[in-house]
Amino acid sequence: GIAAVEHRRAERTPIVDVDAVERGDIGWAEVADRILALEQTLLDQRLAEERSKREALELRLQELEAQEASSAATLPGNSLATQAARFPRFLPDESDPGAPGVVDRVDYARSGYLGGSDPLGLHLAWALRREGLRFLAPPLIANETVYAAATALGETAAAGKLFALDAASGSLHWEVAEYFDAGTGLQRSLQGMAASAALSPDGGILCIGQGLDLDRDARLVGLDTRSGETLWTIGSEFHFMGGPSIEGHLLVAGAGAVEGLSGLPAIAPGEVIGARVDTGEVLWRYPVIDPESAPVLSRGIAFIGSGENGHAVLALRTEADSVLAEQAIPREIWRSYLPSPVVGALALRGDTLIAVCSFSERAFATRPGQTVVVGLDRGTGSILWSRELQAGCAGGMAVRGGLGVVALRDGTVLGMDMDAEGQELWRVALDTGAEVASPPALTDSHAYIASVDGALFVLSTAPEGSTPAEGRILERHKLEGASGDGLSLLISAPVVGNGRLWVSGDTAGLVCMQSGEER
């Protein structure tokens, strides 16, 4: 409230009558409400000013781009075809820069849906649990294989292990606890992992980042999916808490700030890295504050969220440093500031980027706060719409068709109309009272949500007037192995498809459930 108080002091108008407070006519709760209301007014004014400045800047940029296009058309060797011949990889305007890889929650809609029949009447198919291992990272499912990361939390450091298993039976293909660090020439133990993995378009390379909140000097590793053998490593002085994204031969990943318990960066704030997925060759690094949301990589442009102390979404060109330097083109295309840290992965629907912003992104959040869901124009970064929700959020949104579903920390699940600027369609309160710290999986007619105490919910998302009604809880299950003490941290978003569901949790392990009778 300091800014609000200073604002009123400058205007020489009191926020409240001090005598009325001393008499007890006005309580401290009302004083706090008035300060918060004034803070909101000041914030709205600043946002309006920033919006006006941004609109004026966008108009000016459009004028300059039109002038540049008119001039460039007359210059030899400056056509798009000529540029494409000179720089065939990762050209932003290229119509087909390369096939996408498999990314966090399947695709950039972040639906977590692989296709096929929805899993209903869920029963346990198989589970992977190891003594002392905690499954903090979400599983990646592709080519009938599940890739999962586990962490052993030690007193001074966390060690990691990677698994590849048959998606249907759970039979083990391989597991690795070490990787070859090309930078040092040494065999090293994997660090703890909470980030999602990504898969190259040909399915041959598994890419995953290492490190937890307090870790530094982490590595992004590329592994042969057939054997788990290390193909390459990329080092950073930070840690990788968000999954990478892949398009063609290009990989983009964010390495986030190393934060203390205060939430302030202990060292430099973070960076975004562009590299070749086939060789691990680093093409560029760009400083960004705490870029721990999994990026969207589309048509040669990388979109990524800035988290703690950053509060923004950025669009970055992805050509190598040498290419941009030759043409004197900046890497950053636009940056749009938001009211709070971006949590979870950005989602993309058409030309609209969807960001979820909240101060409650951490598993044990100490800062309460509301959540704001924002739709941004992917071309300009302009805010198209925003919706404020009543509780904090620790994960992003899942989108399927015109429906977006987000789960809040207080156990509220909301369905939002993506064709009506995020207007609320329905809401459901999960009946166990447990917190939710991960995004849902979303099919054409069902949503799947996991809570931190190891409960798994199946919701109907059918249109109004149908049976069952929209937003209704159809099933609830307790995952075996979850501690049930509220500390099991079931933070993984489920992945569903072909009558099965996969989810990983802290003490619950890696779990596969399927439709029908228990095996």
Short mmCIF file of C-alpha atoms in Angstrom, two decimals:
data_model
loop_
_atom_site.label_atom_id
_atom_site.label_comp_id
_atom_site.label_asym_id
_atom_site.label_seq_id
_atom_site.Cartn_x
_atom_site.Cartn_y
_atom_site.Cartn_z
CA GLY A 1 0.00 0.00 0.00
CA ILE A 2 3.01 2.36 0.04
CA ALA A 3 2.33 3.59 -3.50
CA ALA A 4 -1.31 4.18 -2.63
CA VAL A 5 -0.41 6.13 0.51
CA GLU A 6 2.17 8.24 -1.36
CA HIS A 7 -0.38 8.94 -4.09
CA ARG A 8 -2.90 10.24 -1.57
CA ARG A 9 -0.20 12.21 0.25
CA ALA A 10 0.70 13.95 -3.00
CA GLU A 11 -2.96 14.83 -3.53
CA ARG A 12 -3.27 15.87 0.14
CA THR A 13 -6.37 13.70 0.55
CA PRO A 14 -6.51 11.11 3.36
CA ILE A 15 -7.37 7.50 2.63
CA VAL A 16 -9.42 7.39 5.84
CA ASP A 17 -10.39 9.71 8.66
CA VAL A 18 -7.77 9.02 11.36
CA ASP A 19 -10.11 10.23 14.10
CA ALA A 20 -12.75 7.77 12.90
CA VAL A 21 -10.22 4.95 13.14
CA GLU A 22 -9.20 5.97 16.65
CA ARG A 23 -12.86 6.09 17.71
CA GLY A 24 -13.39 2.63 16.28
CA ASP A 25 -15.93 3.83 13.71
CA ILE A 26 -13.73 2.40 10.95
CA GLY A 27 -11.99 -0.93 11.46
CA TRP A 28 -8.57 -1.90 10.20
CA ALA A 29 -10.14 -4.35 7.77
CA GLU A 30 -11.92 -1.45 6.07
CA VAL A 31 -8.68 0.55 6.03
CA ALA A 32 -6.97 -2.36 4.28
CA ASP A 33 -9.86 -2.65 1.81
CA ARG A 34 -9.57 1.06 0.95
CA ILE A 35 -5.83 0.78 0.42
CA LEU A 36 -6.31 -2.26 -1.82
CA ALA A 37 -9.02 -0.45 -3.78
CA LEU A 38 -6.74 2.53 -4.32
CA GLU A 39 -3.88 0.24 -5.35
CA GLN A 40 -6.17 -1.36 -7.91
CA THR A 41 -7.18 2.07 -9.23
CA LEU A 42 -3.53 3.05 -9.61
CA LEU A 43 -2.76 -0.25 -11.32
CA ASP A 44 -5.67 0.20 -13.73
CA GLN A 45 -4.44 3.71 -14.56
CA ARG A 46 -0.93 2.45 -15.24
CA LEU A 47 -2.19 -0.40 -17.37
CA ALA A 48 -4.33 2.04 -19.37
CA GLU A 49 -1.32 4.31 -19.90
CA GLU A 50 0.86 1.36 -20.97
CA ARG A 51 -1.88 0.13 -23.30
CA SER A 52 -2.14 3.57 -24.90
CA LYS A 53 1.64 3.77 -25.34
CA ARG A 54 1.72 0.25 -26.79
CA GLU A 55 -1.05 1.02 -29.28
CA ALA A 56 0.75 4.16 -30.42
CA LEU A 57 4.00 2.23 -30.77
CA GLU A 58 2.29 -0.54 -32.73
CA LEU A 59 0.81 1.99 -35.16
CA ARG A 60 4.23 3.55 -35.65
CA LEU A 61 5.82 0.13 -36.18
CA GLN A 62 3.19 -0.72 -38.77
CA GLU A 63 3.98 2.51 -40.61
CA LEU A 64 7.71 1.76 -40.53
CA GLU A 65 7.18 -1.83 -41.68
CA ALA A 66 5.05 -0.61 -44.59
CA GLN A 67 7.76 1.87 -45.58
CA GLU A 68 10.46 -0.79 -45.25
CA ALA A 69 8.48 -3.28 -47.33
CA SER A 70 7.95 -0.69 -50.04
CA SER A 71 11.66 0.14 -50.13
CA ALA A 72 12.86 -3.44 -49.81
CA ALA A 73 10.80 -4.59 -52.77
CA THR A 74 13.02 -2.50 -55.06
CA LEU A 75 16.32 -3.77 -53.67
CA PRO A 76 18.03 -6.71 -55.42
CA GLY A 77 18.52 -9.85 -53.37
CA ASN A 78 16.05 -8.77 -50.67
CA SER A 79 13.03 -10.83 -51.64
CA LEU A 80 11.67 -13.51 -49.29
CA ALA A 81 12.71 -16.19 -51.79
CA THR A 82 16.28 -14.86 -51.87
CA GLN A 83 16.45 -14.71 -48.07
CA ALA A 84 15.07 -18.25 -47.83
CA ALA A 85 17.79 -19.46 -50.20
CA ARG A 86 20.49 -17.74 -48.12
CA PHE A 87 19.06 -18.71 -44.72
CA PRO A 88 17.00 -21.87 -45.28
CA ARG A 89 16.69 -22.75 -41.60
CA PHE A 90 14.39 -21.08 -39.11
CA LEU A 91 13.30 -18.12 -41.25
CA PRO A 92 10.38 -16.51 -39.33
CA ASP A 93 8.17 -16.11 -42.39
CA GLU A 94 8.94 -19.57 -43.73
CA SER A 95 5.71 -21.47 -44.36
CA ASP A 96 7.11 -24.83 -43.23
CA PRO A 97 10.24 -24.51 -41.07
CA GLY A 98 10.00 -28.14 -39.99
CA ALA A 99 7.80 -30.70 -38.32
CA PRO A 100 7.04 -30.13 -34.64
CA GLY A 101 8.34 -32.46 -31.98
CA VAL A 102 6.36 -33.98 -29.13
CA VAL A 103 6.26 -31.36 -26.36
CA ASP A 104 4.92 -30.80 -22.87
CA ARG A 105 1.33 -32.08 -22.68
CA VAL A 106 1.43 -33.45 -26.25
CA ASP A 107 0.99 -30.25 -28.29
CA TYR A 108 0.83 -26.47 -28.03
CA ALA A 109 -2.85 -26.54 -27.08
CA ARG A 110 -1.47 -28.29 -23.97
CA SER A 111 -4.43 -30.65 -24.03
CA GLY A 112 -2.54 -33.70 -22.82
CA TYR A 113 -4.69 -35.74 -25.22
CA LEU A 114 -3.13 -38.33 -27.53
CA GLY A 115 -6.36 -39.24 -29.35
CA GLY A 116 -8.50 -42.35 -29.33
CA SER A 117 -11.09 -43.30 -26.73
CA ASP A 118 -11.39 -41.46 -23.43
CA PRO A 119 -10.39 -43.55 -20.39
CA LEU A 120 -13.48 -44.05 -18.19
CA GLY A 121 -14.22 -46.47 -15.38
CA LEU A 122 -10.55 -46.18 -14.47
CA HIS A 123 -8.59 -49.01 -12.89
CA LEU A 124 -4.89 -49.47 -12.26
CA ALA A 125 -3.02 -51.01 -15.20
CA TRP A 126 0.52 -50.74 -13.82
CA ALA A 127 2.74 -48.54 -11.68
CA LEU A 128 6.46 -47.85 -11.38
CA ARG A 129 7.66 -47.08 -7.86
CA ARG A 130 11.20 -47.14 -6.50
CA GLU A 131 12.26 -46.69 -2.89
CA GLY A 132 13.53 -43.17 -2.32
CA LEU A 133 12.53 -41.88 -5.77
CA ARG A 134 10.00 -39.10 -6.25
CA PHE A 135 8.39 -38.59 -9.64
CA LEU A 136 8.20 -34.80 -9.87
CA ALA A 137 8.28 -34.43 -13.67
CA PRO A 138 5.32 -35.13 -15.97
CA PRO A 139 5.59 -38.19 -18.22
CA LEU A 140 6.03 -37.95 -21.99
CA ILE A 141 4.22 -40.53 -24.10
CA ALA A 142 5.06 -41.15 -27.75
CA ASN A 143 5.48 -44.13 -30.07
CA GLU A 144 3.95 -46.51 -27.48
CA THR A 145 6.66 -45.54 -24.98
CA VAL A 146 6.50 -43.62 -21.70
CA TYR A 147 9.50 -41.50 -20.73
CA ALA A 148 9.62 -40.56 -17.05
CA ALA A 149 12.05 -38.75 -14.75
CA ALA A 150 12.48 -39.41 -11.04
CA THR A 151 14.40 -37.60 -8.31
CA ALA A 152 16.07 -38.75 -5.09
CA LEU A 153 16.15 -35.83 -2.68
CA GLY A 154 19.37 -35.78 -0.66
CA GLU A 155 20.49 -33.55 2.19
CA THR A 156 22.78 -31.48 -0.03
CA ALA A 157 21.74 -32.32 -3.59
CA ALA A 158 19.14 -34.17 -5.62
CA ALA A 159 19.99 -37.02 -7.98
CA GLY A 160 17.91 -38.02 -10.99
CA LYS A 161 17.03 -41.10 -12.99
CA LEU A 162 15.35 -41.49 -16.38
CA PHE A 163 13.13 -44.39 -17.46
CA ALA A 164 11.70 -45.61 -20.77
CA LEU A 165 8.81 -48.09 -20.47
CA ASP A 166 6.21 -49.74 -22.66
CA ALA A 167 3.15 -47.48 -22.46
CA ALA A 168 0.64 -50.34 -22.30
CA SER A 169 2.37 -52.90 -20.10
CA GLY A 170 4.88 -50.85 -18.12
CA SER A 171 7.73 -53.20 -19.03
CA LEU A 172 11.11 -51.47 -18.76
CA HIS A 173 13.07 -50.64 -21.92
CA TRP A 174 15.94 -48.84 -20.19
CA GLU A 175 16.88 -46.67 -17.23
CA VAL A 176 19.84 -44.31 -16.77
CA ALA A 177 21.20 -42.46 -13.75
CA GLU A 178 24.26 -40.92 -15.44
CA TYR A 179 25.08 -39.01 -18.60
CA PHE A 180 28.26 -38.12 -20.45
CA ASP A 181 29.00 -34.40 -20.14
CA ALA A 182 30.72 -33.40 -23.37
CA GLY A 183 31.78 -30.08 -21.82
CA THR A 184 33.92 -31.72 -19.14
CA GLY A 185 34.50 -35.13 -20.72
CA LEU A 186 33.20 -36.76 -17.54
CA GLN A 187 30.43 -39.18 -16.70
CA ARG A 188 28.11 -37.36 -14.30
CA SER A 189 25.09 -38.25 -12.21
CA LEU A 190 21.80 -36.79 -13.37
CA GLN A 191 20.48 -33.95 -11.22
CA GLY A 192 16.94 -33.84 -9.88
CA MET A 193 14.32 -33.18 -12.56
CA ALA A 194 10.90 -31.54 -12.50
CA ALA A 195 10.78 -30.37 -16.13
CA SER A 196 8.80 -31.96 -18.92
CA ALA A 197 10.71 -33.65 -21.72
CA ALA A 198 10.41 -33.21 -25.50
CA LEU A 199 10.95 -35.56 -28.41
CA SER A 200 12.52 -34.78 -31.78
CA PRO A 201 10.21 -35.00 -34.83
CA ASP A 202 11.77 -38.31 -35.92
CA GLY A 203 11.31 -39.77 -32.44
CA GLY A 204 15.01 -40.51 -32.07
CA ILE A 205 16.13 -37.94 -29.48
CA LEU A 206 14.70 -37.36 -26.00
CA CYS A 207 15.50 -33.90 -24.63
CA ILE A 208 15.12 -33.03 -20.95
CA GLY A 209 16.51 -30.37 -18.65
CA GLN A 210 17.86 -30.94 -15.17
CA GLY A 211 17.75 -28.99 -11.93
CA LEU A 212 15.33 -27.95 -9.19
CA ASP A 213 14.66 -24.48 -7.71
CA LEU A 214 17.95 -24.12 -5.83
CA ASP A 215 20.19 -25.89 -8.37
CA ARG A 216 22.65 -24.16 -10.67
CA ASP A 217 25.08 -25.21 -13.40
CA ALA A 218 22.50 -27.62 -14.82
CA ARG A 219 22.53 -29.44 -18.15
CA LEU A 220 20.00 -29.99 -20.90
CA VAL A 221 20.65 -33.47 -22.28
CA GLY A 222 19.78 -35.21 -25.53
CA LEU A 223 19.44 -38.99 -25.28
CA ASP A 224 19.05 -41.77 -27.82
CA THR A 225 15.48 -43.01 -27.31
CA ARG A 226 16.51 -46.59 -28.15
CA SER A 227 19.14 -46.93 -25.42
CA GLY A 228 19.25 -43.86 -23.19
CA GLU A 229 22.78 -43.14 -24.39
CA THR A 230 23.87 -39.49 -24.18
CA LEU A 231 24.05 -37.80 -27.59
CA TRP A 232 24.84 -34.25 -26.45
CA THR A 233 24.66 -31.84 -23.51
CA ILE A 234 24.03 -28.10 -23.25
CA GLY A 235 25.24 -26.32 -20.14
CA SER A 236 23.78 -23.34 -18.31
CA GLU A 237 24.64 -21.57 -15.07
CA PHE A 238 20.94 -21.82 -14.24
CA HIS A 239 18.47 -24.73 -14.06
CA PHE A 240 15.83 -26.11 -16.43
CA MET A 241 12.41 -26.18 -14.73
CA GLY A 242 10.39 -25.78 -17.94
CA GLY A 243 10.38 -28.25 -20.81
CA PRO A 244 12.01 -27.56 -24.18
CA SER A 245 10.15 -27.20 -27.47
CA ILE A 246 11.23 -28.50 -30.87
CA GLU A 247 10.44 -27.56 -34.47
CA GLY A 248 12.40 -29.16 -37.28
CA HIS A 249 16.07 -29.15 -36.24
CA LEU A 250 15.54 -26.29 -33.78
CA LEU A 251 15.24 -26.70 -30.02
CA VAL A 252 14.39 -23.84 -27.65
CA ALA A 253 14.50 -24.06 -23.85
CA GLY A 254 14.38 -21.66 -20.94
CA ALA A 255 16.84 -21.84 -18.05
CA GLY A 256 15.35 -20.15 -15.00
CA ALA A 257 16.75 -18.05 -12.19
CA VAL A 258 18.31 -19.71 -9.18
CA GLU A 259 16.11 -18.40 -6.39
CA GLY A 260 16.45 -18.46 -2.64
CA LEU A 261 13.52 -19.03 -0.31
CA SER A 262 12.75 -15.30 -0.58
CA GLY A 263 11.92 -15.69 -4.26
CA LEU A 264 14.71 -13.28 -5.24
CA PRO A 265 17.31 -14.42 -7.77
CA ALA A 266 20.53 -15.56 -6.10
CA ILE A 267 22.53 -15.03 -9.29
CA ALA A 268 21.82 -13.70 -12.78
CA PRO A 269 18.14 -14.06 -13.68
CA GLY A 270 17.97 -16.59 -16.51
CA GLU A 271 18.31 -17.21 -20.24
CA VAL A 272 16.60 -18.71 -23.27
CA ILE A 273 18.72 -21.04 -25.40
CA GLY A 274 18.33 -21.97 -29.07
CA ALA A 275 20.18 -25.05 -30.33
CA ARG A 276 20.17 -27.77 -32.97
CA VAL A 277 18.30 -30.80 -31.68
CA ASP A 278 20.37 -33.22 -33.75
CA THR A 279 23.80 -32.10 -32.54
CA GLY A 280 23.22 -29.93 -29.46
CA GLU A 281 25.08 -27.05 -31.11
CA VAL A 282 24.07 -23.82 -29.35
CA LEU A 283 22.95 -21.21 -31.88
CA TRP A 284 22.14 -18.42 -29.44
CA ARG A 285 21.50 -17.42 -25.84
CA TYR A 286 19.27 -14.55 -24.81
CA PRO A 287 18.87 -13.16 -21.26
CA VAL A 288 15.31 -13.39 -19.93
CA ILE A 289 14.17 -13.20 -16.31
CA ASP A 290 13.12 -16.63 -15.02
CA PRO A 291 11.85 -18.22 -18.28
CA GLU A 292 10.52 -21.40 -16.63
CA SER A 293 7.37 -21.83 -18.72
CA ALA A 294 7.65 -24.30 -21.58
CA PRO A 295 7.85 -22.20 -24.76
CA VAL A 296 5.70 -22.30 -27.86
CA LEU A 297 7.81 -22.70 -31.01
CA SER A 298 5.83 -21.94 -34.15
CA ARG A 299 6.91 -20.96 -37.67
CA GLY A 300 10.39 -20.07 -36.50
CA ILE A 301 9.32 -17.81 -33.63
CA ALA A 302 9.74 -18.74 -29.96
CA PHE A 303 7.18 -17.48 -27.45
CA ILE A 304 8.07 -17.86 -23.78
CA GLY A 305 6.85 -16.62 -20.43
CA SER A 306 8.91 -14.77 -17.84
CA GLY A 307 8.15 -15.88 -14.29
CA GLU A 308 9.25 -14.66 -10.86
CA ASN A 309 10.32 -10.98 -11.05
CA GLY A 310 9.75 -10.93 -14.83
CA HIS A 311 5.97 -10.96 -15.42
CA ALA A 312 5.97 -10.96 -19.22
CA VAL A 313 5.60 -12.94 -22.43
CA LEU A 314 8.25 -12.52 -25.13
CA ALA A 315 8.48 -13.33 -28.82
CA LEU A 316 12.00 -14.15 -30.02
CA ARG A 317 13.50 -14.76 -33.44
CA THR A 318 15.26 -18.11 -33.58
CA GLU A 319 17.94 -17.67 -36.26
CA ALA A 320 21.55 -18.11 -35.20
CA ASP A 321 23.35 -15.10 -33.73
CA SER A 322 25.48 -14.78 -36.87
CA VAL A 323 22.41 -14.55 -39.12
CA LEU A 324 20.76 -11.81 -37.08
CA ALA A 325 24.04 -9.92 -36.70
CA GLU A 326 24.60 -9.96 -40.47
CA GLN A 327 21.21 -8.34 -41.04
CA ALA A 328 21.34 -6.12 -37.91
CA ILE A 329 18.05 -7.59 -36.68
CA PRO A 330 17.27 -7.79 -32.95
CA ARG A 331 16.32 -11.14 -31.45
CA GLU A 332 13.39 -9.79 -29.46
CA ILE A 333 10.29 -9.10 -31.57
CA TRP A 334 7.97 -7.99 -28.79
CA ARG A 335 7.55 -8.16 -25.02
CA SER A 336 4.19 -7.85 -23.29
CA TYR A 337 4.17 -7.17 -19.55
CA LEU A 338 1.60 -8.95 -17.39
CA PRO A 339 0.37 -8.45 -13.81
CA SER A 340 2.15 -11.44 -12.24
CA PRO A 341 4.55 -14.29 -13.11
CA VAL A 342 3.68 -16.58 -16.01
CA VAL A 343 3.11 -20.10 -14.65
CA GLY A 344 3.02 -23.35 -16.55
CA ALA A 345 3.37 -23.69 -20.29
CA LEU A 346 2.06 -21.12 -22.76
CA ALA A 347 -0.76 -22.43 -24.95
CA LEU A 348 -1.46 -21.52 -28.57
CA ARG A 349 -4.89 -21.50 -30.21
CA GLY A 350 -4.89 -20.14 -33.74
CA ASP A 351 -3.16 -16.77 -33.53
CA THR A 352 -3.86 -16.33 -29.82
CA LEU A 353 -1.32 -17.14 -27.14
CA ILE A 354 -2.80 -18.00 -23.75
CA ALA A 355 -0.81 -17.27 -20.60
CA VAL A 356 -1.77 -18.04 -17.02
CA CYS A 357 -0.31 -15.57 -14.50
CA SER A 358 -0.20 -16.06 -10.74
CA PHE A 359 2.01 -15.60 -7.69
CA SER A 360 1.14 -19.16 -6.60
CA GLU A 361 3.30 -21.05 -9.07
CA ARG A 362 5.42 -22.85 -6.49
CA ALA A 363 4.44 -26.14 -4.97
CA PHE A 364 4.59 -24.55 -1.50
CA ALA A 365 3.52 -21.02 -2.38
CA THR A 366 3.84 -18.45 0.39
CA ARG A 367 2.35 -15.57 -1.56
CA PRO A 368 -1.41 -15.76 -1.95
CA GLY A 369 -2.90 -14.19 -4.99
CA GLN A 370 -5.38 -14.26 -7.74
CA THR A 371 -4.85 -15.71 -11.18
CA VAL A 372 -5.16 -13.81 -14.43
CA VAL A 373 -5.66 -15.68 -17.71
CA VAL A 374 -4.54 -13.55 -20.66
CA GLY A 375 -5.02 -13.91 -24.41
CA LEU A 376 -2.33 -12.22 -26.53
CA ASP A 377 -2.00 -11.61 -30.25
CA ARG A 378 0.91 -13.78 -31.38
CA GLY A 379 1.93 -11.25 -34.02
CA THR A 380 2.11 -8.11 -31.90
CA GLY A 381 1.91 -9.18 -28.27
CA SER A 382 -1.17 -7.03 -27.76
CA ILE A 383 -3.43 -8.16 -24.93
CA LEU A 384 -6.69 -9.25 -26.57
CA TRP A 385 -8.51 -10.15 -23.37
CA SER A 386 -7.93 -11.06 -19.74
CA ARG A 387 -9.92 -12.84 -17.04
CA GLU A 388 -9.23 -12.54 -13.32
CA LEU A 389 -9.89 -15.63 -11.21
CA GLN A 390 -10.36 -15.75 -7.47
CA ALA A 391 -7.50 -18.04 -6.39
CA GLY A 392 -3.89 -18.79 -7.23
CA CYS A 393 -2.75 -21.25 -9.87
CA ALA A 394 0.36 -23.41 -10.19
CA GLY A 395 -0.10 -24.65 -13.77
CA GLY A 396 -1.18 -23.52 -17.20
CA MET A 397 -4.35 -24.05 -19.20
CA ALA A 398 -5.48 -26.98 -21.34
CA VAL A 399 -7.31 -26.09 -24.57
CA ARG A 400 -9.40 -28.32 -26.81
CA GLY A 401 -11.50 -26.79 -29.56
CA GLY A 402 -13.26 -23.75 -28.12
CA LEU A 403 -12.90 -24.85 -24.49
CA GLY A 404 -10.12 -23.95 -22.08
CA VAL A 405 -9.90 -25.56 -18.65
CA VAL A 406 -7.80 -24.32 -15.75
CA ALA A 407 -7.47 -25.74 -12.22
CA LEU A 408 -6.83 -23.40 -9.28
CA ARG A 409 -4.93 -24.01 -6.06
CA ASP A 410 -8.14 -24.04 -3.98
CA GLY A 411 -9.55 -27.01 -5.93
CA THR A 412 -11.79 -24.99 -8.24
CA VAL A 413 -11.85 -26.10 -11.89
CA LEU A 414 -13.15 -23.65 -14.50
CA GLY A 415 -14.27 -24.13 -18.08
CA MET A 416 -13.71 -21.02 -20.22
CA ASP A 417 -15.00 -20.11 -23.68
CA MET A 418 -12.02 -19.45 -25.93
CA ASP A 419 -14.34 -18.01 -28.59
CA ALA A 420 -15.71 -15.43 -26.13
CA GLU A 421 -12.54 -13.93 -24.65
CA GLY A 422 -12.27 -16.51 -21.89
CA GLN A 423 -15.79 -16.07 -20.56
CA GLU A 424 -16.59 -18.56 -17.80
CA LEU A 425 -18.81 -21.43 -18.93
CA TRP A 426 -18.84 -23.51 -15.77
CA ARG A 427 -16.99 -24.17 -12.53
CA VAL A 428 -16.62 -27.20 -10.29
CA ALA A 429 -15.29 -27.43 -6.74
CA LEU A 430 -13.39 -30.69 -6.24
CA ASP A 431 -15.01 -32.28 -3.23
CA THR A 432 -11.94 -33.48 -1.31
CA GLY A 433 -10.87 -29.96 -0.47
CA ALA A 434 -7.38 -30.75 -1.74
CA GLU A 435 -5.18 -28.29 -3.58
CA VAL A 436 -4.39 -28.67 -7.26
CA ALA A 437 -0.87 -27.85 -8.42
CA SER A 438 -0.96 -29.02 -12.04
CA PRO A 439 -2.96 -28.37 -15.21
CA PRO A 440 -5.64 -30.79 -16.46
CA ALA A 441 -5.76 -33.08 -19.46
CA LEU A 442 -8.64 -32.32 -21.82
CA THR A 443 -10.41 -34.40 -24.47
CA ASP A 444 -13.48 -33.50 -26.52
CA SER A 445 -15.80 -34.40 -23.64
CA HIS A 446 -13.79 -34.98 -20.45
CA ALA A 447 -11.23 -33.28 -18.21
CA TYR A 448 -8.80 -35.15 -15.96
CA ILE A 449 -7.38 -33.43 -12.86
CA ALA A 450 -4.93 -34.63 -10.19
CA SER A 451 -4.73 -33.05 -6.72
CA VAL A 452 -1.73 -32.84 -4.41
CA ASP A 453 -3.09 -35.49 -2.02
CA GLY A 454 -3.15 -38.15 -4.75
CA ALA A 455 -6.79 -37.87 -5.82
CA LEU A 456 -7.67 -38.17 -9.51
CA PHE A 457 -10.90 -36.70 -10.89
CA VAL A 458 -12.73 -37.26 -14.17
CA LEU A 459 -15.08 -34.42 -15.16
CA SER A 460 -17.63 -34.17 -17.93
CA THR A 461 -17.18 -31.14 -20.18
CA ALA A 462 -20.17 -31.88 -22.44
CA PRO A 463 -22.22 -28.90 -23.73
CA GLU A 464 -25.15 -27.60 -21.72
CA GLY A 465 -28.32 -29.63 -22.14
CA SER A 466 -26.48 -32.87 -22.81
CA THR A 467 -26.16 -35.85 -20.50
CA PRO A 468 -24.10 -35.81 -18.35
CA ALA A 469 -24.22 -32.11 -17.57
CA GLU A 470 -21.14 -30.00 -18.24
CA GLY A 471 -18.58 -29.65 -15.50
CA ARG A 472 -19.86 -32.55 -13.43
CA ILE A 473 -17.56 -34.90 -11.51
CA LEU A 474 -18.00 -38.38 -12.96
CA GLU A 475 -15.25 -40.32 -11.20
CA ARG A 476 -12.83 -39.88 -8.33
CA HIS A 477 -9.95 -42.21 -7.52
CA LYS A 478 -7.21 -42.40 -4.90
CA LEU A 479 -3.85 -43.29 -6.33
CA GLU A 480 -2.14 -46.06 -4.41
CA GLY A 481 1.14 -44.95 -2.91
CA ALA A 482 0.17 -41.30 -2.48
CA SER A 483 0.88 -40.29 1.10
CA GLY A 484 -2.48 -38.61 1.62
CA ASP A 485 -0.92 -36.11 4.03
CA GLY A 486 -1.23 -33.19 1.63
CA LEU A 487 2.52 -33.30 0.97
CA SER A 488 2.62 -35.93 -1.74
CA LEU A 489 2.86 -33.19 -4.34
CA LEU A 490 1.06 -34.89 -7.19
CA ILE A 491 2.16 -32.11 -9.50
CA SER A 492 2.12 -33.88 -12.85
CA ALA A 493 -0.53 -33.09 -15.41
CA PRO A 494 -2.18 -36.31 -16.64
CA VAL A 495 -1.78 -37.51 -20.22
CA VAL A 496 -4.68 -39.48 -21.72
CA GLY A 497 -5.47 -41.38 -24.89
CA ASN A 498 -6.52 -44.71 -26.35
CA GLY A 499 -8.38 -45.69 -23.20
CA ARG A 500 -5.43 -45.04 -20.86
CA LEU A 501 -4.22 -42.34 -18.48
CA TRP A 502 -0.66 -41.76 -17.29
CA VAL A 503 0.27 -39.53 -14.37
CA SER A 504 3.32 -39.15 -12.16
CA GLY A 505 3.35 -38.05 -8.56
CA ASP A 506 5.78 -37.55 -5.75
CA THR A 507 5.14 -40.66 -3.66
CA ALA A 508 2.60 -42.23 -6.03
CA GLY A 509 5.27 -42.98 -8.64
CA LEU A 510 4.49 -43.31 -12.34
CA VAL A 511 0.96 -44.67 -12.72
CA CYS A 512 -0.97 -45.96 -15.72
CA MET A 513 -4.74 -46.41 -15.43
CA GLN A 514 -7.05 -47.82 -18.07
CA SER A 515 -10.72 -48.23 -18.86
CA GLY A 516 -12.49 -51.41 -17.80
CA GLU A 517 -11.71 -54.04 -15.22
CA GLU A 518 -8.57 -54.04 -13.10
CA ARG A 519 -5.78 -56.28 -14.37
#
